[in-house]
mmCIF file of C-alpha atoms and ligand atoms in Angstrom:
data_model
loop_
_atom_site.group_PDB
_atom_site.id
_atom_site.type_symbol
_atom_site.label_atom_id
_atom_site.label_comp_id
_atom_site.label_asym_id
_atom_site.label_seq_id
_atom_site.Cartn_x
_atom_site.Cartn_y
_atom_site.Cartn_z
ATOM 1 C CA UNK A 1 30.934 -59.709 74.130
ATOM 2 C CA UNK A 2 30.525 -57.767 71.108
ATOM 3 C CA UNK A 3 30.096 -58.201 67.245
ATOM 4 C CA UNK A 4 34.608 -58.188 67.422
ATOM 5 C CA UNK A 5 33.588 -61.344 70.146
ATOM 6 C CA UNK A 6 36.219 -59.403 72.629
ATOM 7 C CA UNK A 7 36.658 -59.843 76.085
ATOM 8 C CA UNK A 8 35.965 -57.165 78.655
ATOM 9 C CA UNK A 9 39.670 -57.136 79.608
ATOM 10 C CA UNK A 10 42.638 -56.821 77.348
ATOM 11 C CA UNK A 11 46.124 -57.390 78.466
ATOM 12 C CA UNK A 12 48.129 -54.226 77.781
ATOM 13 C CA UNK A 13 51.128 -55.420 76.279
ATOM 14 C CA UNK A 14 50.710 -58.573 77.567
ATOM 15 C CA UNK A 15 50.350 -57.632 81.247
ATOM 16 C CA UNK A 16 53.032 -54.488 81.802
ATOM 17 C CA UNK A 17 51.984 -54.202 84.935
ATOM 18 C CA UNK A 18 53.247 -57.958 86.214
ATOM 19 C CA UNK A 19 56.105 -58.602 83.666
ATOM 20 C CA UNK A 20 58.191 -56.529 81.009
ATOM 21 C CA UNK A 21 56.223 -55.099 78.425
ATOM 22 C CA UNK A 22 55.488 -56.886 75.235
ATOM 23 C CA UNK A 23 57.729 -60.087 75.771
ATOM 24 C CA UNK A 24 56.674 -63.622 75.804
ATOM 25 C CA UNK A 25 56.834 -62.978 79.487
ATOM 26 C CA UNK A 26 54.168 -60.328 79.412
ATOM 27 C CA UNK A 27 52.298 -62.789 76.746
ATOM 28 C CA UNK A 28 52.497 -65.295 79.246
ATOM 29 C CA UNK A 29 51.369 -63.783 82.069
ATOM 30 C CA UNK A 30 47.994 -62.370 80.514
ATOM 31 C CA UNK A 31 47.000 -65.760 79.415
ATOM 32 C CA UNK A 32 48.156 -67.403 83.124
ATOM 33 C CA UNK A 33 45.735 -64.699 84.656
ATOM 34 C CA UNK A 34 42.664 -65.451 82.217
ATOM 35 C CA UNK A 35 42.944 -63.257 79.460
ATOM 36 C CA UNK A 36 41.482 -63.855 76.196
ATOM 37 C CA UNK A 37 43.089 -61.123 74.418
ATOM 38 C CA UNK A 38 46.328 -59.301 74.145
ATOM 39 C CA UNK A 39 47.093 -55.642 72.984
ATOM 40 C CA UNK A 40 50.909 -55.504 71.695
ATOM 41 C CA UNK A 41 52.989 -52.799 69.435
ATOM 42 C CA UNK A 42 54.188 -53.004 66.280
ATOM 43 C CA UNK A 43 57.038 -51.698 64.517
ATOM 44 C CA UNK A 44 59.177 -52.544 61.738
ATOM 45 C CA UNK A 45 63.695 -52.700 62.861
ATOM 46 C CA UNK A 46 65.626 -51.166 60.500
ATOM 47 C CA UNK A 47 65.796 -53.789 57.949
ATOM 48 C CA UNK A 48 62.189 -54.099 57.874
ATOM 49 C CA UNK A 49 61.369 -56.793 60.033
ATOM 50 C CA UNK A 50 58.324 -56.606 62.342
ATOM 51 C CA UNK A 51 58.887 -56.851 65.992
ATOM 52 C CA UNK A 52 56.955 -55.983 68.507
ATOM 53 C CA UNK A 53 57.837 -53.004 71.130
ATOM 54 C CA UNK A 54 56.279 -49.849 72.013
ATOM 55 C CA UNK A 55 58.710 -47.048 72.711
ATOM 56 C CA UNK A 56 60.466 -44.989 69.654
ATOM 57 C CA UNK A 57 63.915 -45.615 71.794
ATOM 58 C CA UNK A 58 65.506 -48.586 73.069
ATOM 59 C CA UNK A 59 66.655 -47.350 76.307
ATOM 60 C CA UNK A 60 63.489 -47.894 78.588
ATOM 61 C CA UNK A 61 62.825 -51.335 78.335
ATOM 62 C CA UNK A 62 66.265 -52.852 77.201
ATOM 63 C CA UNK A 63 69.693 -52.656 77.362
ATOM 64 C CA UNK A 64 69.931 -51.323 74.336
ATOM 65 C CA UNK A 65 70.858 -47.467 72.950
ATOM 66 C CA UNK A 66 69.047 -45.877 70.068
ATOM 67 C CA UNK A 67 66.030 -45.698 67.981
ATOM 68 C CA UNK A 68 64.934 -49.033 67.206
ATOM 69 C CA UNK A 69 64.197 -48.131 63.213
ATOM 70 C CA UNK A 70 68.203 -47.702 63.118
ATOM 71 C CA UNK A 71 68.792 -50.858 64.394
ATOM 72 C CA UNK A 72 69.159 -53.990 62.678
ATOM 73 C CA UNK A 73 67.053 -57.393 63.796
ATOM 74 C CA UNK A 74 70.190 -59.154 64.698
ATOM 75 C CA UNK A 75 70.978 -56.575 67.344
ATOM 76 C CA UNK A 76 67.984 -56.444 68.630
ATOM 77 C CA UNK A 77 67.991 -59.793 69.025
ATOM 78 C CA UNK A 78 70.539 -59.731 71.129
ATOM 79 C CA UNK A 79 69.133 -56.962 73.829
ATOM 80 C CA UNK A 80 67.546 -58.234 77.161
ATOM 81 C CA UNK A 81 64.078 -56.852 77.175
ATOM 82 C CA UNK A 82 63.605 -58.153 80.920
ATOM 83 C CA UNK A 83 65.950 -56.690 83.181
ATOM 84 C CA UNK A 84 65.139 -53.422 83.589
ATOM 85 C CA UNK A 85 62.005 -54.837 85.057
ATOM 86 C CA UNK A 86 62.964 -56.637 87.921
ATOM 87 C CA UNK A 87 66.182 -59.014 87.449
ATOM 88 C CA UNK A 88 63.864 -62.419 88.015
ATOM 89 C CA UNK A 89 63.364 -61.098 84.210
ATOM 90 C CA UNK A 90 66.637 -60.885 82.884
ATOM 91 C CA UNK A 91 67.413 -62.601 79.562
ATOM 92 C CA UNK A 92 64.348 -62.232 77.942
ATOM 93 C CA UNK A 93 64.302 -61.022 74.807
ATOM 94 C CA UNK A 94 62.463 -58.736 72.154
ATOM 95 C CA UNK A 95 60.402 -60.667 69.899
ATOM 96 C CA UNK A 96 59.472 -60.844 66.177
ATOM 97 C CA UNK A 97 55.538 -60.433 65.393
ATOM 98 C CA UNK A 98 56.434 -63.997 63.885
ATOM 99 C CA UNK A 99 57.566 -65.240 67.135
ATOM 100 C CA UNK A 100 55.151 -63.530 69.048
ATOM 101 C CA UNK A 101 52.035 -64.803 66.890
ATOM 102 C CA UNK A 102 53.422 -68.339 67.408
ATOM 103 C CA UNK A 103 53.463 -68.101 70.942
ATOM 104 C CA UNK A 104 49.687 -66.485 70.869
ATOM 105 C CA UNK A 105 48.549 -69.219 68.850
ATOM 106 C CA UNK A 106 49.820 -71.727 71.251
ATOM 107 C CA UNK A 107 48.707 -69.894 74.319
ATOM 108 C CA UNK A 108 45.065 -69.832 72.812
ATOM 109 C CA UNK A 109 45.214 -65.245 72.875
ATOM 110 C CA UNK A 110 43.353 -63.426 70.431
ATOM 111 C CA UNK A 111 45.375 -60.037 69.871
ATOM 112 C CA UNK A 112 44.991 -56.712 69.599
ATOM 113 C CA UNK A 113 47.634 -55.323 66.671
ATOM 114 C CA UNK A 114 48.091 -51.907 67.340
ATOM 115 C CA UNK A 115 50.718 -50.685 64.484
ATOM 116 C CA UNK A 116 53.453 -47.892 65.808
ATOM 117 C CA UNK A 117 55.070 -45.600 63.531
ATOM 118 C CA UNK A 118 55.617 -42.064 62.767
ATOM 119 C CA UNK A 119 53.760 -41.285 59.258
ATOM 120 C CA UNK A 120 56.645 -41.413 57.277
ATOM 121 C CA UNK A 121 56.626 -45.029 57.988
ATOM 122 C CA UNK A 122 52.883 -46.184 59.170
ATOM 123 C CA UNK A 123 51.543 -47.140 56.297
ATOM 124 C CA UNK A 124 54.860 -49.328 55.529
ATOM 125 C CA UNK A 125 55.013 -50.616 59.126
ATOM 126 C CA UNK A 126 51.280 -51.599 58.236
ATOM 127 C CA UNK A 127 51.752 -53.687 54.954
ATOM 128 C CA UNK A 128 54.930 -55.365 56.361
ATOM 129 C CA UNK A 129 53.786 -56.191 59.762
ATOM 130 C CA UNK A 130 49.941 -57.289 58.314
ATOM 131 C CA UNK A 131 50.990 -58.974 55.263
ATOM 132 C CA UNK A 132 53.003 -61.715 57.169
ATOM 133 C CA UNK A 133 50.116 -61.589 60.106
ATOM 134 C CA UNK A 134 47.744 -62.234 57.891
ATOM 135 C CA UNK A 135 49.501 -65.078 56.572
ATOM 136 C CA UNK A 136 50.322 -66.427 59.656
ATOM 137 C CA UNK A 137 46.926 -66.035 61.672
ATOM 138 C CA UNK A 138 44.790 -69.014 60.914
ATOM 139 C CA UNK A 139 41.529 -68.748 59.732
ATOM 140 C CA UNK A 140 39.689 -70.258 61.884
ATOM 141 C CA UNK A 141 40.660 -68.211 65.111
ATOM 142 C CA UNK A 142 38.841 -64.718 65.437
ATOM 143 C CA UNK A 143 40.880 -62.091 63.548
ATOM 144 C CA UNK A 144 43.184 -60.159 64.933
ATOM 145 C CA UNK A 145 41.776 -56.442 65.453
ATOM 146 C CA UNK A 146 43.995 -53.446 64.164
ATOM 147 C CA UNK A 147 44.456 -50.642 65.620
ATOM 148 C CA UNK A 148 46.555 -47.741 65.317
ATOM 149 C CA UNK A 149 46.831 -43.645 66.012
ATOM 150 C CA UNK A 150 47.775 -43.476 62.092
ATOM 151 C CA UNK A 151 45.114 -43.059 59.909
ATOM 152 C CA UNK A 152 47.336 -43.874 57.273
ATOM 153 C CA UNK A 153 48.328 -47.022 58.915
ATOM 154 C CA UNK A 154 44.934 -47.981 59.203
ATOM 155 C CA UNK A 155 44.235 -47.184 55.350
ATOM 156 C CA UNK A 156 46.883 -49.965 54.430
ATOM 157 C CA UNK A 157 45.341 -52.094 56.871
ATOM 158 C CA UNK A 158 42.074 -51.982 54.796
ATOM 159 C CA UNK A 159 43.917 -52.948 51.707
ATOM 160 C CA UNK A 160 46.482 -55.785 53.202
ATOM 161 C CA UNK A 161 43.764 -57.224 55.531
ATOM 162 C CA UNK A 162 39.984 -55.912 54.566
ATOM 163 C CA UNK A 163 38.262 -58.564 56.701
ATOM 164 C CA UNK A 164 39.997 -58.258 59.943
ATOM 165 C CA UNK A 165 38.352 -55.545 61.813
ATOM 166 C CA UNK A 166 40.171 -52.328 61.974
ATOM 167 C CA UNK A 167 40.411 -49.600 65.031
ATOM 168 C CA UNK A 168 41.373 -45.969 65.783
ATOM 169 C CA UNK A 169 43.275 -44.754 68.659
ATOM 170 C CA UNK A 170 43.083 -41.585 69.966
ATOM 171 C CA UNK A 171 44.564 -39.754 73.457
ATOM 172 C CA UNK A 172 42.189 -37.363 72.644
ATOM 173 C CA UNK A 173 38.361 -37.499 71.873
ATOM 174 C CA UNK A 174 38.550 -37.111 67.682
ATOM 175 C CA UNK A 175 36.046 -33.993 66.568
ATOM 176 C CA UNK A 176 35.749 -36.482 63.637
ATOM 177 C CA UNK A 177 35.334 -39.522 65.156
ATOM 178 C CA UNK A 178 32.103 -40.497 63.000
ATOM 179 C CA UNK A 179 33.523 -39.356 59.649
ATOM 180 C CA UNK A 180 37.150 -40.674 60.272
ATOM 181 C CA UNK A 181 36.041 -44.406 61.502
ATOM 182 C CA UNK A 182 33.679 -44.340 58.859
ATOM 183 C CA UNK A 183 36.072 -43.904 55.707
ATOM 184 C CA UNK A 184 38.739 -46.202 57.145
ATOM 185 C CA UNK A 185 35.519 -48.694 57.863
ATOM 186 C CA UNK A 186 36.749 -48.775 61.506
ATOM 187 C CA UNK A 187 34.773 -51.854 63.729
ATOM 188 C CA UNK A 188 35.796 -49.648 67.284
ATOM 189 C CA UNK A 189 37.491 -46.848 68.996
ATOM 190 C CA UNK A 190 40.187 -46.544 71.207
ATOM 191 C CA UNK A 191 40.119 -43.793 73.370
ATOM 192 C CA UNK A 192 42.510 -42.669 76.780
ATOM 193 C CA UNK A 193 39.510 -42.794 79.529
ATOM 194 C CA UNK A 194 40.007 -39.556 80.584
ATOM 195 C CA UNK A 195 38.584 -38.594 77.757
ATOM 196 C CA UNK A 196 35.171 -40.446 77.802
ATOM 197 C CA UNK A 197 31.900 -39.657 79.042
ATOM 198 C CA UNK A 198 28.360 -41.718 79.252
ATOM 199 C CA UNK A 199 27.342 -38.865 76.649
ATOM 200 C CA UNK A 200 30.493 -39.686 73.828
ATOM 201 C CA UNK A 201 30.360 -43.410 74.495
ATOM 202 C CA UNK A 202 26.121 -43.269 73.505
ATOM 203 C CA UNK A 203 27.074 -41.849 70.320
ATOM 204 C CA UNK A 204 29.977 -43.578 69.344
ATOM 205 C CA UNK A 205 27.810 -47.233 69.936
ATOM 206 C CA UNK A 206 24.597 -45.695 68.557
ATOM 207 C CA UNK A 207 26.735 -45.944 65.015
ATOM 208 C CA UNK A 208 27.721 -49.486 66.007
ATOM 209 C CA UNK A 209 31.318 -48.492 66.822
ATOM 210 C CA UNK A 210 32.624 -50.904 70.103
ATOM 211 C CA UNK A 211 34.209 -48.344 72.259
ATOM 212 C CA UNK A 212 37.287 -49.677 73.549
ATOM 213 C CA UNK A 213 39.697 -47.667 76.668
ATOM 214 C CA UNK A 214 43.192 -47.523 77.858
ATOM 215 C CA UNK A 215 45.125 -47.905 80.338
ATOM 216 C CA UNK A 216 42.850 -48.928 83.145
ATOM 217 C CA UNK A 217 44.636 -50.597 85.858
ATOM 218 C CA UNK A 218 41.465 -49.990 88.943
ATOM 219 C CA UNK A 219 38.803 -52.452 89.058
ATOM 220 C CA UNK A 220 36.582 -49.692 90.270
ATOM 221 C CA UNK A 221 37.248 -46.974 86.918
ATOM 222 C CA UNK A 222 36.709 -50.290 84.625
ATOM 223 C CA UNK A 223 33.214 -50.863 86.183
ATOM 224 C CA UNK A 224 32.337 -46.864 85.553
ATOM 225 C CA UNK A 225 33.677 -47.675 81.642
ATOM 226 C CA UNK A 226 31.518 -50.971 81.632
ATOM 227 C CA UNK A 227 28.617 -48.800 82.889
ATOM 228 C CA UNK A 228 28.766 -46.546 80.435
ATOM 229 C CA UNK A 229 28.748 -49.161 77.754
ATOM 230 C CA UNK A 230 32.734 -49.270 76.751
ATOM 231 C CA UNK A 231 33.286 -52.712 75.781
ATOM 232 C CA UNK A 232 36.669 -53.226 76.637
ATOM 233 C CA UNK A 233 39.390 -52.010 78.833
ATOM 234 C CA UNK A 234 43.177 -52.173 78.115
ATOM 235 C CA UNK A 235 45.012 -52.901 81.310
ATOM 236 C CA UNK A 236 48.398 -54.073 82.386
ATOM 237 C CA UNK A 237 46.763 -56.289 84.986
ATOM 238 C CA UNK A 238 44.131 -58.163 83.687
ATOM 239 C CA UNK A 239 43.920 -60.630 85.977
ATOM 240 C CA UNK A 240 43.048 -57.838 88.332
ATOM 241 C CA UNK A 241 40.189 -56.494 86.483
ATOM 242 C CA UNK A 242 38.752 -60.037 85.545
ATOM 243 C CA UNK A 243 38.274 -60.869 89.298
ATOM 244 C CA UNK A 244 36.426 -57.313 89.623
ATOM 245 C CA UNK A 245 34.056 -58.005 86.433
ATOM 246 C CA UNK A 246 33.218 -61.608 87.835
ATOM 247 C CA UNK A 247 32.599 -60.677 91.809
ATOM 248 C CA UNK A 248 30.914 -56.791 91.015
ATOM 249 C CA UNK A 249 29.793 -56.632 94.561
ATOM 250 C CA UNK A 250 33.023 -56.846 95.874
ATOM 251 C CA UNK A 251 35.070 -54.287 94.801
ATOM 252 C CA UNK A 252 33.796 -50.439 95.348
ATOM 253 C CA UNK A 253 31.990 -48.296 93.139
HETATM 254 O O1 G3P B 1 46.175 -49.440 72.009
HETATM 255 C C1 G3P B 1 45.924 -48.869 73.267
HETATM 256 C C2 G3P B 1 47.172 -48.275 73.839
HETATM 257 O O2 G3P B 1 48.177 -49.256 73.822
HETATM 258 C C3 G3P B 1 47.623 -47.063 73.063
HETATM 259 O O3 G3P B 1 48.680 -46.401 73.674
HETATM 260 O O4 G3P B 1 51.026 -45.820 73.928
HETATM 261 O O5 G3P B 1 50.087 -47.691 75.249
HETATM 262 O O6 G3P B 1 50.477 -47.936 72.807
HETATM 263 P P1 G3P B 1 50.141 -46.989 73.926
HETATM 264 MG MG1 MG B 2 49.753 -49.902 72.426
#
């Protein structure tokens, strides 16, 4: 635990790993296999309704053709988001960030909102998608943490939704990690693990930043991250990693 009260483990959209990405499925799964928290994607269709999915294109993950900023909620309503998976999955569909926060809320998850957009659109995609979170996440459940590659996302964030904590993503290590997370008044950092070391998570928690890593799907490179001091590991099997972090002396190091 850390001052953001997250868990060492956070589902990766859900649980990509044991269910298709980002659907109630995925939602389901994490929370079935112990997690506390979620990570999901953000974006806004192309009449402006949130929904939550994390490729620019529909083909991947549904039956669908396109980008999905061209395409209207009421189609994508109507893709299946499960079958490309494995066919046990077929039928199940993309969700709102309404829908989706409902069935958080009801599954006890706290999330991760990580907002996707080019920057034409991030700071948009951040007001929309935060403005109805924030009126949907009750107050008395730990905020929601934002997070987001955009800078500019994450500047709306701090304007729509000042108190809930804010975070920057990066595939790469930022050379302006301190000054960047400390004008958008980031709580935490979100960095691709091959680009961490003992020596850049030290600095980044000597300035109180949590240091946060994705995607880490072996028990045994989540222990190195915990070791190091990283607080909390995105993976698309949480369940997976929670059994490492309770038995340590089982798994190898
Ligand atoms: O937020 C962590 C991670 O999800 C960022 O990368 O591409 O999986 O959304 P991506
Ligand atoms: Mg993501």
């Amino acid at each position: 635990m850390n001052r953001l009260a997250l868990s060492r483990v956070i589902g990766h959209r859900g649980a990509a790993r044991l269910a298709p990405e980002n659907t109630a499925a995925a939602f389901r799964r994490a929370a079935a296999d112990g997690a506390g928290w979620v990570e999901l994607d953000v974006q806004l269709s192309r009449d402006g309704v949130p929904v939550v999915f994390h490729d620019e294109t529909l083909e991947r993950t549904t039956d669908g053709r396109g980008r999905l900023v061209d395409t209207e909620l009421s189609e994508l309503r109507r893709l299946d988001a499960g079958r490309w998976f494995a066919p046990a999955f077929a039928g199940e569909r993309l969700l709102t960030l309404e829908q989706t926060i409902a069935l958080l809320l009801q599954l006890g998850l706290s999330v991760n909102i990580e907002i996707k957009a080019d920057e034409t659109r991030a700071a948009a995609t951040a007001e929309v998608a935060l403005e109805l979170a924030g009126r949907l996440w009750p107050a008395d459940r730990p905020p929601p943490l934002v997070s987001s590659f955009s800078r500019r996302a994450l500047a709306r964030a701090a304007q729509v939704v000042p108190d809930w904590p804010r975070g920057l993503v990066s595939d790469g290590w930022p050379a302006d990690w301190r000054r960047a997370t400390r004008r958008l008044g980031c709580a935490s950092l979100h960095v691709f693990h091959p680009e961490l070391t003992p020596r850049r998570v030290r600095a980044a928690k000597e300035t109180g930043l949590a240091v946060l890593s994705y995607t880490v799907n072996e028990p045994a490179l989540a222990s190195r991250l915990w070791l190091w001091g990283v607080d909390a590991v995105f993976s698309d099997d949480p369940g997976l990693l929670l059994v490492a972090d309770a038995n340590p002396e089982a798994g190898p190091h």
